[in-house]
PDB file of C-alpha atoms in Angstrom:
ATOM      1  CA  MET A  53       0.000   0.000   0.000  1.00 96.00           C
ATOM      2  CA  ILE A  54       1.256   3.499  -0.825  1.00 97.00           C
ATOM      3  CA  LEU A  55       1.529   5.703   2.275  1.00 96.00           C
ATOM      4  CA  PHE A  56       3.167   8.807   0.806  1.00 96.00           C
ATOM      5  CA  LYS A  57       4.179  10.350  -2.460  1.00 95.00           C
ATOM      6  CA  ASN A  58       7.191  12.489  -1.806  1.00 87.00           C
ATOM      7  CA  PHE A  59       8.215  15.750  -3.419  1.00 79.00           C
ATOM      8  CA  ASP A  60       9.748  13.925  -6.394  1.00 83.00           C
ATOM      9  CA  ASN A  61       6.533  11.904  -6.746  1.00 84.00           C
ATOM     10  CA  LYS A  62       8.319   8.826  -5.454  1.00 91.00           C
ATOM     11  CA  GLU A  63       6.019   6.326  -3.750  1.00 95.00           C
ATOM     12  CA  ILE A  64       6.704   5.328  -0.130  1.00 96.00           C
ATOM     13  CA  THR A  65       4.948   2.133   0.889  1.00 97.00           C
ATOM     14  CA  ASP A  66       3.758   0.401   4.016  1.00 96.00           C
ATOM     15  CA  ASP A  67       6.551  -2.139   3.546  1.00 97.00           C
ATOM     16  CA  ASP A  68       9.067   0.721   3.643  1.00 98.00           C
ATOM     17  CA  PHE A  69       7.542   1.949   6.905  1.00 98.00           C
ATOM     18  CA  TYR A  70       7.422  -1.514   8.476  1.00 98.00           C
ATOM     19  CA  ASN A  71      11.016  -2.334   7.510  1.00 98.00           C
ATOM     20  CA  THR A  72      12.272   0.953   8.953  1.00 98.00           C
ATOM     21  CA  LEU A  73      10.370   0.550  12.236  1.00 98.00           C
ATOM     22  CA  GLN A  74      11.807  -2.942  12.659  1.00 98.00           C
ATOM     23  CA  LYS A  75      15.228  -1.351  13.099  1.00 98.00           C
ATOM     24  CA  PHE A  76      14.065   0.312  16.336  1.00 97.00           C
ATOM     25  CA  ASN A  77      13.278  -2.890  18.238  1.00 95.00           C
ATOM     26  CA  LEU A  78       9.935  -1.577  19.511  1.00 98.00           C
ATOM     27  CA  ARG A  79       8.584  -4.969  20.599  1.00 97.00           C
ATOM     28  CA  GLY A  80       7.194  -4.785  24.143  1.00 96.00           C
ATOM     29  CA  ARG A  81       8.000  -1.103  24.609  1.00 97.00           C
ATOM     30  CA  SER A  82       5.717   1.677  25.812  1.00 96.00           C
ATOM     31  CA  VAL A  83       6.012   4.052  22.846  1.00 98.00           C
ATOM     32  CA  LEU A  84       5.059   7.735  22.907  1.00 98.00           C
ATOM     33  CA  LEU A  85       4.771   8.878  19.303  1.00 98.00           C
ATOM     34  CA  TYR A  86       5.382  12.351  17.869  1.00 98.00           C
ATOM     35  CA  SER A  87       5.041  13.068  14.163  1.00 97.00           C
ATOM     36  CA  ARG A  88       5.293  15.616  11.377  1.00 96.00           C
ATOM     37  CA  LEU A  89       4.058  13.516   8.506  1.00 96.00           C
ATOM     38  CA  PHE A  90       4.336  16.132   5.770  1.00 94.00           C
ATOM     39  CA  SER A  91       8.108  15.706   6.083  1.00 95.00           C
ATOM     40  CA  PHE A  92       7.672  12.480   4.107  1.00 95.00           C
ATOM     41  CA  GLY A  93       5.493  13.979   1.355  1.00 94.00           C
ATOM     42  CA  ARG A  94       1.774  13.793   0.630  1.00 94.00           C
ATOM     43  CA  LEU A  95      -0.028  11.329   2.876  1.00 95.00           C
ATOM     44  CA  GLN A  96      -2.335   9.226   0.723  1.00 95.00           C
ATOM     45  CA  GLY A  97      -5.511   9.701   2.733  1.00 95.00           C
ATOM     46  CA  LYS A  98      -7.131   8.323   5.864  1.00 95.00           C
ATOM     47  CA  ASP A  99      -6.483   4.693   4.909  1.00 97.00           C
ATOM     48  CA  ALA A 100      -2.767   5.396   4.745  1.00 97.00           C
ATOM     49  CA  ALA A 101      -2.846   6.924   8.238  1.00 97.00           C
ATOM     50  CA  CYS A 102      -4.772   3.918   9.573  1.00 97.00           C
ATOM     51  CA  ARG A 103      -2.235   1.593   7.971  1.00 98.00           C
ATOM     52  CA  MET A 104       0.602   3.446   9.732  1.00 98.00           C
ATOM     53  CA  ILE A 105      -1.154   2.913  13.053  1.00 98.00           C
ATOM     54  CA  ASP A 106      -1.630  -0.783  12.225  1.00 98.00           C
ATOM     55  CA  ILE A 107       2.078  -1.155  11.497  1.00 98.00           C
ATOM     56  CA  LEU A 108       3.060   0.622  14.709  1.00 98.00           C
ATOM     57  CA  GLN A 109       0.821  -1.746  16.678  1.00 98.00           C
ATOM     58  CA  THR A 110       2.307  -4.769  14.898  1.00 98.00           C
ATOM     59  CA  CYS A 111       5.871  -3.671  15.635  1.00 98.00           C
ATOM     60  CA  ILE A 112       5.106  -2.912  19.299  1.00 98.00           C
ATOM     61  CA  GLY A 113       3.024  -6.017  19.944  1.00 97.00           C
ATOM     62  CA  ASP A 114       0.412  -6.753  22.585  1.00 92.00           C
ATOM     63  CA  GLU A 115       2.939  -6.643  25.437  1.00 94.00           C
ATOM     64  CA  GLY A 116       3.757  -3.022  24.667  1.00 96.00           C
ATOM     65  CA  SER A 117       1.679   0.127  24.339  1.00 96.00           C
ATOM     66  CA  LEU A 118       1.261   3.041  21.954  1.00 97.00           C
ATOM     67  CA  LEU A 119       0.507   6.603  23.056  1.00 97.00           C
ATOM     68  CA  ILE A 120      -0.292   9.334  20.540  1.00 97.00           C
ATOM     69  CA  PRO A 121      -0.787  13.010  21.465  1.00 97.00           C
ATOM     70  CA  CYS A 122      -4.389  14.105  21.006  1.00 96.00           C
ATOM     71  CA  HIS A 123      -3.934  17.614  22.400  1.00 93.00           C
ATOM     72  CA  THR A 124      -6.707  20.184  22.104  1.00 92.00           C
ATOM     73  CA  PHE A 125      -5.267  23.157  24.086  1.00 90.00           C
ATOM     74  CA  SER A 126      -8.892  23.825  25.050  1.00 86.00           C
ATOM     75  CA  GLY A 127      -7.973  25.193  28.465  1.00 83.00           C
ATOM     76  CA  TYR A 128      -5.728  27.840  26.939  1.00 88.00           C
ATOM     77  CA  ASN A 129      -8.376  28.962  24.450  1.00 86.00           C
ATOM     78  CA  ASP A 130     -11.536  29.297  26.573  1.00 84.00           C
ATOM     79  CA  GLU A 131     -12.975  26.173  24.933  1.00 88.00           C
ATOM     80  CA  VAL A 132     -14.841  23.327  26.605  1.00 91.00           C
ATOM     81  CA  PHE A 133     -12.883  20.077  26.543  1.00 92.00           C
ATOM     82  CA  ASP A 134     -15.107  17.151  25.557  1.00 91.00           C
ATOM     83  CA  SER A 135     -13.278  13.815  25.558  1.00 85.00           C
ATOM     84  CA  GLU A 136     -15.750  12.424  23.014  1.00 89.00           C
ATOM     85  CA  GLU A 137     -15.918  15.346  20.603  1.00 91.00           C
ATOM     86  CA  SER A 138     -12.908  17.674  21.001  1.00 90.00           C
ATOM     87  CA  LYS A 139     -10.707  17.351  17.932  1.00 93.00           C
ATOM     88  CA  CYS A 140      -6.987  16.701  18.052  1.00 91.00           C
ATOM     89  CA  LYS A 141      -5.015  19.773  16.990  1.00 90.00           C
ATOM     90  CA  VAL A 142      -1.559  18.211  16.754  1.00 91.00           C
ATOM     91  CA  GLY A 143      -1.685  15.776  13.867  1.00 91.00           C
ATOM     92  CA  ILE A 144      -3.760  13.423  11.790  1.00 95.00           C
ATOM     93  CA  LEU A 145      -2.679  10.253  13.627  1.00 97.00           C
ATOM     94  CA  GLY A 146      -4.156  11.540  16.881  1.00 96.00           C
ATOM     95  CA  GLU A 147      -7.343  12.724  15.185  1.00 95.00           C
ATOM     96  CA  ILE A 148      -7.923   9.474  13.308  1.00 96.00           C
ATOM     97  CA  GLY A 149      -6.818   7.296  16.210  1.00 95.00           C
ATOM     98  CA  ARG A 150      -9.231   8.880  18.705  1.00 94.00           C
ATOM     99  CA  LYS A 151     -12.127   7.496  16.645  1.00 94.00           C
ATOM    100  CA  LEU A 152     -10.771   3.945  16.528  1.00 96.00           C
ATOM    101  CA  PRO A 153     -12.372   1.514  18.998  1.00 95.00           C
ATOM    102  CA  GLN A 154      -9.073  -0.007  20.119  1.00 94.00           C
ATOM    103  CA  PHE A 155      -7.865   3.319  21.581  1.00 95.00           C
ATOM    104  CA  SER A 156      -8.748   4.961  24.889  1.00 93.00           C
ATOM    105  CA  ARG A 157      -8.431   8.706  25.420  1.00 92.00           C
ATOM    106  CA  THR A 158      -7.138  10.397  28.552  1.00 92.00           C
ATOM    107  CA  VAL A 159      -9.152  13.311  29.916  1.00 91.00           C
ATOM    108  CA  HIS A 160      -7.149  16.522  30.116  1.00 92.00           C
ATOM    109  CA  PRO A 161      -7.972  20.106  29.050  1.00 92.00           C
ATOM    110  CA  ILE A 162      -4.603  20.570  27.281  1.00 93.00           C
ATOM    111  CA  TYR A 163      -2.606  17.361  26.888  1.00 94.00           C
ATOM    112  CA  SER A 164      -4.989  14.496  26.242  1.00 93.00           C
ATOM    113  CA  HIS A 165      -3.559  11.381  24.572  1.00 95.00           C
ATOM    114  CA  ILE A 166      -4.933   8.264  22.953  1.00 95.00           C
ATOM    115  CA  LEU A 167      -3.671   4.931  24.241  1.00 95.00           C
ATOM    116  CA  TRP A 168      -3.529   1.398  22.913  1.00 96.00           C
ATOM    117  CA  GLY A 169      -2.077  -1.835  24.251  1.00 94.00           C
ATOM    118  CA  ASN A 170      -0.726  -3.024  27.572  1.00 92.00           C
ATOM    119  CA  TYR A 171      -0.693   0.293  29.426  1.00 85.00           C
ATOM    120  CA  GLY A 172      -2.811  -0.949  32.339  1.00 78.00           C
ATOM    121  CA  ASP A 173      -4.956   1.490  34.288  1.00 76.00           C
ATOM    122  CA  LEU A 174      -2.216   3.953  35.164  1.00 75.00           C
ATOM    123  CA  LEU A 175      -2.122   6.136  32.072  1.00 77.00           C
ATOM    124  CA  VAL A 176      -5.890   6.441  31.948  1.00 76.00           C
ATOM    125  CA  LYS A 177      -5.682   7.952  35.441  1.00 80.00           C
ATOM    126  CA  GLN A 178      -3.728  10.982  34.248  1.00 85.00           C
ATOM    127  CA  GLU A 179      -4.279  13.836  36.737  1.00 90.00           C
ATOM    128  CA  ARG A 180      -6.357  16.602  35.228  1.00 92.00           C
ATOM    129  CA  ASN A 181      -5.182  19.457  37.416  1.00 94.00           C
ATOM    130  CA  THR A 182      -1.574  19.401  36.219  1.00 96.00           C
ATOM    131  CA  CYS A 183       0.107  19.368  32.843  1.00 96.00           C
ATOM    132  CA  PHE A 184       3.593  18.300  33.876  1.00 97.00           C
ATOM    133  CA  GLY A 185       3.547  17.679  37.630  1.00 96.00           C
ATOM    134  CA  LYS A 186       3.189  14.543  39.733  1.00 94.00           C
ATOM    135  CA  ASN A 187       0.858  11.974  38.125  1.00 94.00           C
ATOM    136  CA  SER A 188       0.726  13.884  34.870  1.00 96.00           C
ATOM    137  CA  LEU A 189       0.810  11.598  31.853  1.00 95.00           C
ATOM    138  CA  TYR A 190       4.487  12.423  31.328  1.00 96.00           C
ATOM    139  CA  ASP A 191       5.302  11.537  34.941  1.00 96.00           C
ATOM    140  CA  ILE A 192       3.444   8.218  34.733  1.00 95.00           C
ATOM    141  CA  PHE A 193       4.861   7.413  31.286  1.00 96.00           C
ATOM    142  CA  SER A 194       8.415   7.908  32.563  1.00 96.00           C
ATOM    143  CA  LYS A 195       7.801   5.094  35.046  1.00 93.00           C
ATOM    144  CA  THR A 196       6.365   2.568  32.596  1.00 91.00           C
ATOM    145  CA  LYS A 197       8.399  -0.419  31.503  1.00 84.00           C
ATOM    146  CA  LYS A 198      10.758   0.261  28.574  1.00 93.00           C
ATOM    147  CA  ALA A 199       9.352   3.738  27.887  1.00 97.00           C
ATOM    148  CA  TYR A 200      10.493   4.978  24.468  1.00 98.00           C
ATOM    149  CA  ILE A 201      10.000   8.205  22.513  1.00 98.00           C
ATOM    150  CA  LEU A 202       9.554   7.792  18.742  1.00 98.00           C
ATOM    151  CA  ILE A 203       9.575  10.776  16.350  1.00 98.00           C
ATOM    152  CA  LEU A 204       8.389  10.565  12.741  1.00 98.00           C
ATOM    153  CA  GLY A 205       9.771  13.291  10.500  1.00 97.00           C
ATOM    154  CA  ALA A 206      10.593  15.889  13.167  1.00 97.00           C
ATOM    155  CA  THR A 207      13.332  16.902  15.605  1.00 98.00           C
ATOM    156  CA  LEU A 208      13.598  16.706  19.378  1.00 98.00           C
ATOM    157  CA  ASN A 209      11.858  20.072  19.598  1.00 98.00           C
ATOM    158  CA  VAL A 210       8.459  18.348  19.254  1.00 97.00           C
ATOM    159  CA  VAL A 211       8.963  16.272  22.423  1.00 98.00           C
ATOM    160  CA  THR A 212       6.601  17.664  25.067  1.00 97.00           C
ATOM    161  CA  ASN A 213       8.166  15.506  27.803  1.00 98.00           C
ATOM    162  CA  VAL A 214      10.876  18.145  28.225  1.00 98.00           C
ATOM    163  CA  HIS A 215       8.418  20.437  30.026  1.00 97.00           C
ATOM    164  CA  TYR A 216       7.875  17.672  32.568  1.00 98.00           C
ATOM    165  CA  TYR A 217      11.646  17.547  33.090  1.00 98.00           C
ATOM    166  CA  GLU A 218      11.780  21.339  33.428  1.00 97.00           C
ATOM    167  CA  GLN A 219       9.155  21.316  36.161  1.00 97.00           C
ATOM    168  CA  LYS A 220      10.563  18.238  37.888  1.00 97.00           C
ATOM    169  CA  PHE A 221      14.103  19.632  37.971  1.00 97.00           C
ATOM    170  CA  SER A 222      13.122  23.278  38.642  1.00 96.00           C
ATOM    171  CA  ALA A 223      14.488  24.855  35.462  1.00 96.00           C
ATOM    172  CA  LYS A 224      15.064  28.561  36.060  1.00 94.00           C
ATOM    173  CA  SER A 225      13.598  29.337  32.617  1.00 95.00           C
ATOM    174  CA  ARG A 226      10.154  28.065  33.718  1.00 96.00           C
ATOM    175  CA  TYR A 227       7.559  28.812  36.398  1.00 96.00           C
ATOM    176  CA  ILE A 228       4.156  27.426  37.440  1.00 96.00           C
ATOM    177  CA  LYS A 229       1.026  29.236  36.301  1.00 95.00           C
ATOM    178  CA  LEU A 230      -2.633  28.442  37.021  1.00 96.00           C
ATOM    179  CA  PHE A 231      -5.402  28.321  34.400  1.00 93.00           C
ATOM    180  CA  ARG A 232      -9.090  27.489  34.445  1.00 93.00           C
ATOM    181  CA  ALA A 233     -10.888  25.232  32.005  1.00 91.00           C
ATOM    182  CA  GLN A 234     -14.302  23.749  31.369  1.00 91.00           C
ATOM    183  CA  MET A 235     -14.701  19.990  31.010  1.00 90.00           C
ATOM    184  CA  LYS A 236     -17.677  18.135  29.560  1.00 89.00           C
ATOM    185  CA  GLU A 237     -18.365  14.565  30.641  1.00 83.00           C
ATOM    186  CA  ASN A 238     -21.603  12.567  30.641  1.00 82.00           C
ATOM    187  CA  ASN A 239     -23.531  15.576  29.327  1.00 83.00           C
ATOM    188  CA  SER A 240     -22.425  17.653  32.305  1.00 85.00           C
ATOM    189  CA  THR A 241     -19.995  20.596  32.233  1.00 89.00           C
ATOM    190  CA  SER A 242     -17.739  21.468  35.172  1.00 89.00           C
ATOM    191  CA  ASP A 243     -14.921  23.912  35.930  1.00 92.00           C
ATOM    192  CA  LEU A 244     -11.352  22.813  36.544  1.00 91.00           C
ATOM    193  CA  GLU A 245      -8.310  24.712  37.790  1.00 94.00           C
ATOM    194  CA  PHE A 246      -5.033  23.305  36.537  1.00 94.00           C
ATOM    195  CA  GLU A 247      -1.345  24.161  36.655  1.00 96.00           C
ATOM    196  CA  THR A 248       1.186  24.228  33.879  1.00 95.00           C
ATOM    197  CA  CYS A 249       4.864  25.044  33.495  1.00 95.00           C
ATOM    198  CA  VAL A 250       5.355  28.134  31.318  1.00 95.00           C
ATOM    199  CA  ARG A 251       8.386  29.913  29.879  1.00 94.00           C
ATOM    200  CA  ASP A 252       9.997  32.827  31.717  1.00 95.00           C
ATOM    201  CA  TYR A 253      11.121  34.995  28.821  1.00 93.00           C
ATOM    202  CA  GLN A 254      13.376  37.087  31.052  1.00 93.00           C
ATOM    203  CA  THR A 255      15.718  34.094  31.242  1.00 94.00           C
ATOM    204  CA  TYR A 256      17.852  33.876  28.079  1.00 94.00           C
ATOM    205  CA  PRO A 257      15.793  36.689  26.454  1.00 93.00           C
ATOM    206  CA  GLU A 258      17.751  36.626  23.204  1.00 92.00           C
ATOM    207  CA  LYS A 259      17.314  32.899  22.707  1.00 95.00           C
ATOM    208  CA  ILE A 260      14.594  30.355  22.008  1.00 95.00           C
ATOM    209  CA  GLU A 261      14.188  26.810  23.334  1.00 97.00           C
ATOM    210  CA  CYS A 262      15.988  24.597  20.840  1.00 97.00           C
ATOM    211  CA  PHE A 263      17.618  21.165  21.136  1.00 98.00           C
ATOM    212  CA  ALA A 264      20.024  21.239  18.199  1.00 98.00           C
ATOM    213  CA  ASN A 265      23.086  20.994  20.458  1.00 98.00           C
ATOM    214  CA  LEU A 266      21.414  18.386  22.665  1.00 98.00           C
ATOM    215  CA  ASP A 267      20.719  16.358  19.510  1.00 98.00           C
ATOM    216  CA  ALA A 268      24.389  16.616  18.594  1.00 98.00           C
ATOM    217  CA  LEU A 269      25.440  15.381  22.028  1.00 97.00           C
ATOM    218  CA  LEU A 270      23.040  12.420  21.977  1.00 97.00           C
ATOM    219  CA  THR A 271      24.192  11.522  18.478  1.00 97.00           C
ATOM    220  CA  GLU A 272      27.902  11.649  19.319  1.00 96.00           C
ATOM    221  CA  LEU A 273      27.347   9.405  22.335  1.00 95.00           C
ATOM    222  CA  LYS A 274      25.297   7.001  20.176  1.00 94.00           C
ATOM    223  CA  ILE A 275      22.318   6.973  22.517  1.00 94.00           C
ATOM    224  CA  ILE A 276      19.795   8.156  19.955  1.00 96.00           C
ATOM    225  CA  ASP A 277      18.402   5.946  17.180  1.00 97.00           C
ATOM    226  CA  ARG A 278      17.854   7.476  13.738  1.00 98.00           C
ATOM    227  CA  PHE A 279      17.058   5.844  10.416  1.00 98.00           C
ATOM    228  CA  GLU A 280      16.203   7.286   7.014  1.00 96.00           C
ATOM    229  CA  PHE A 281      12.636   6.898   5.797  1.00 96.00           C
ATOM    230  CA  GLY A 282      10.906   8.457   2.815  1.00 92.00           C
ATOM    231  CA  GLY A 283      13.551  11.086   2.209  1.00 91.00           C
ATOM    232  CA  ASN A 284      13.499  12.178   5.865  1.00 95.00           C
ATOM    233  CA  TRP A 285      14.152  10.521   9.212  1.00 97.00           C
ATOM    234  CA  ILE A 286      12.594   8.568  12.033  1.00 98.00           C
ATOM    235  CA  THR A 287      14.232   9.130  15.418  1.00 98.00           C
ATOM    236  CA  GLY A 288      13.909   7.294  18.715  1.00 98.00           C
ATOM    237  CA  VAL A 289      15.371   7.435  22.202  1.00 98.00           C
ATOM    238  CA  SER A 290      14.819   5.701  25.520  1.00 97.00           C
ATOM    239  CA  GLU A 291      12.788   8.017  27.773  1.00 97.00           C
ATOM    240  CA  GLU A 292      14.895   7.100  30.778  1.00 96.00           C
ATOM    241  CA  VAL A 293      18.114   7.927  28.952  1.00 96.00           C
ATOM    242  CA  PHE A 294      16.708  11.126  27.457  1.00 97.00           C
ATOM    243  CA  GLN A 295      15.568  12.333  30.873  1.00 97.00           C
ATOM    244  CA  LYS A 296      18.988  11.664  32.419  1.00 97.00           C
ATOM    245  CA  VAL A 297      20.858  13.481  29.652  1.00 97.00           C
ATOM    246  CA  TYR A 298      18.402  16.380  29.771  1.00 98.00           C
ATOM    247  CA  TYR A 299      18.890  16.683  33.536  1.00 97.00           C
ATOM    248  CA  ILE A 300      22.681  16.757  33.192  1.00 97.00           C
ATOM    249  CA  CYS A 301      22.510  19.397  30.452  1.00 97.00           C
ATOM    250  CA  LEU A 302      20.011  21.446  32.470  1.00 97.00           C
ATOM    251  CA  LYS A 303      22.323  21.503  35.479  1.00 96.00           C
ATOM    252  CA  ASP A 304      25.602  21.776  33.553  1.00 94.00           C
ATOM    253  CA  ASN A 305      24.976  24.272  30.730  1.00 95.00           C
ATOM    254  CA  PRO A 306      21.287  24.834  29.864  1.00 97.00           C
ATOM    255  CA  GLU A 307      21.911  27.897  27.744  1.00 96.00           C
ATOM    256  CA  LEU A 308      24.234  25.928  25.449  1.00 97.00           C
ATOM    257  CA  TYR A 309      22.276  22.670  25.149  1.00 97.00           C
ATOM    258  CA  LEU A 310      18.648  23.711  25.530  1.00 98.00           C
ATOM    259  CA  PHE A 311      18.499  27.117  23.812  1.00 97.00           C
ATOM    260  CA  SER A 312      19.737  28.727  20.620  1.00 97.00           C
ATOM    261  CA  LYS A 313      19.565  31.844  18.509  1.00 96.00           C
ATOM    262  CA  GLN A 314      16.531  32.247  16.259  1.00 95.00           C
ATOM    263  CA  ASP A 315      18.398  31.314  13.069  1.00 96.00           C
ATOM    264  CA  ILE A 316      19.511  27.955  14.490  1.00 97.00           C
ATOM    265  CA  PHE A 317      15.996  27.262  15.751  1.00 97.00           C
ATOM    266  CA  LYS A 318      14.540  27.900  12.298  1.00 96.00           C
ATOM    267  CA  GLU A 319      16.965  25.501  10.655  1.00 97.00           C
ATOM    268  CA  TYR A 320      16.731  22.797  13.297  1.00 97.00           C
ATOM    269  CA  SER A 321      13.100  22.866  14.318  1.00 95.00           C
ATOM    270  CA  GLN A 322      11.213  24.455  11.443  1.00 91.00           C
ATOM    271  CA  LYS A 323      13.300  23.151   8.533  1.00 93.00           C
ATOM    272  CA  ASN A 324      14.062  19.837  10.234  1.00 93.00           C
ATOM    273  CA  ALA A 325      17.848  20.129   9.835  1.00 95.00           C
ATOM    274  CA  PHE A 326      18.504  17.750  12.734  1.00 94.00           C
ATOM    275  CA  ASN A 327      22.274  17.626  12.087  1.00 96.00           C
ATOM    276  CA  ILE A 328      22.930  21.367  12.013  1.00 96.00           C
ATOM    277  CA  SER A 329      25.084  21.199  15.178  1.00 96.00           C
ATOM    278  CA  HIS A 330      26.551  17.740  14.753  1.00 96.00           C
ATOM    279  CA  ASP A 331      30.072  19.071  14.210  1.00 96.00           C
ATOM    280  CA  MET A 332      30.218  20.837  17.591  1.00 95.00           C
ATOM    281  CA  VAL A 333      32.827  19.856  20.169  1.00 95.00           C
ATOM    282  CA  HIS A 334      31.434  18.814  23.541  1.00 94.00           C
ATOM    283  CA  SER A 335      33.254  19.234  26.822  1.00 92.00           C
ATOM    284  CA  PRO A 336      34.840  16.066  28.234  1.00 94.00           C
ATOM    285  CA  THR A 337      33.214  16.913  31.578  1.00 94.00           C
ATOM    286  CA  ILE A 338      29.637  16.623  30.363  1.00 95.00           C
ATOM    287  CA  LYS A 339      30.401  13.461  28.404  1.00 94.00           C
ATOM    288  CA  THR A 340      31.956  11.928  31.510  1.00 93.00           C
ATOM    289  CA  LYS A 341      28.888  12.817  33.602  1.00 94.00           C
ATOM    290  CA  ILE A 342      26.584  11.221  31.058  1.00 95.00           C
ATOM    291  CA  SER A 343      28.744   8.107  30.731  1.00 91.00           C
ATOM    292  CA  ALA A 344      28.624   7.685  34.503  1.00 93.00           C
ATOM    293  CA  ALA A 345      24.814   8.064  34.590  1.00 92.00           C
ATOM    294  CA  ILE A 346      23.829   5.748  31.733  1.00 89.00           C
ATOM    295  CA  ASP A 347      24.027   2.033  31.102  1.00 77.00           C
ATOM    296  CA  PHE A 348      25.032   2.158  27.431  1.00 65.00           C
ATOM    297  CA  ASN A 349      24.259  -1.516  26.962  1.00 61.00           C
ATOM    298  CA  ASN A 350      20.570  -0.744  27.517  1.00 60.00           C
ATOM    299  CA  ALA A 351      20.436   2.791  26.118  1.00 59.00           C
TER     300      ALA A 351
END
């Protein structure tokens, strides 16, 4: 089956997608998926999207689980969040998947997700009154067995988990802010106050959050997986490893590894030039700290 036709009108098939995913050893993992599908060309309709979900499920297997963002941002936009009706605003896989009977949807006014597989009851019990705090989806996901972040056609900048790390590790570039939202369940609407971790623009005012240098560090240490697919790339990393490296960079040199000038951000995040900083030289100190913190045999 044809999934995409790329910008040279080349056809990218479901076999291509399956064979690439097999390289990531997803079997039995809890996989949180991020995607920017237009990086691969023109998606060939709803059936192609459904086929991608089928292949992901096949590669993960019944012992693992698949989580796809189904964010609405309702609570930021004075909209009522309805778990049955609110549309996903962050990609076609989340929007199509929320209507499939094999998926469950978490209830959250900003960061709802759809879930499939062996996730148990924990992820469905995502706390509603926090985005990134204790018992948020990102907190619970980080504690699941073999948690893995998979990125289709995008860079590390799409990974929302980093805001959980920022709150957990008290990043000076972030602070807690309260919002109010309306939630609709069982034909009844109620108010909810929730917290989120927002950017303090007085910290590093000339820079924007960007993980180009972090990507370079992960790549040099060979603790990030990346394989070509459809003229672009699929990237994956262990959540446990990513969190540890992020913490070390946050404490060691956050301005270098977690922020950049606008021009670098545009190339890395918006134009998907993941390797823009891959020739940088990293300090032996930070590499030593990471080597001491990570079991590279299981990274």
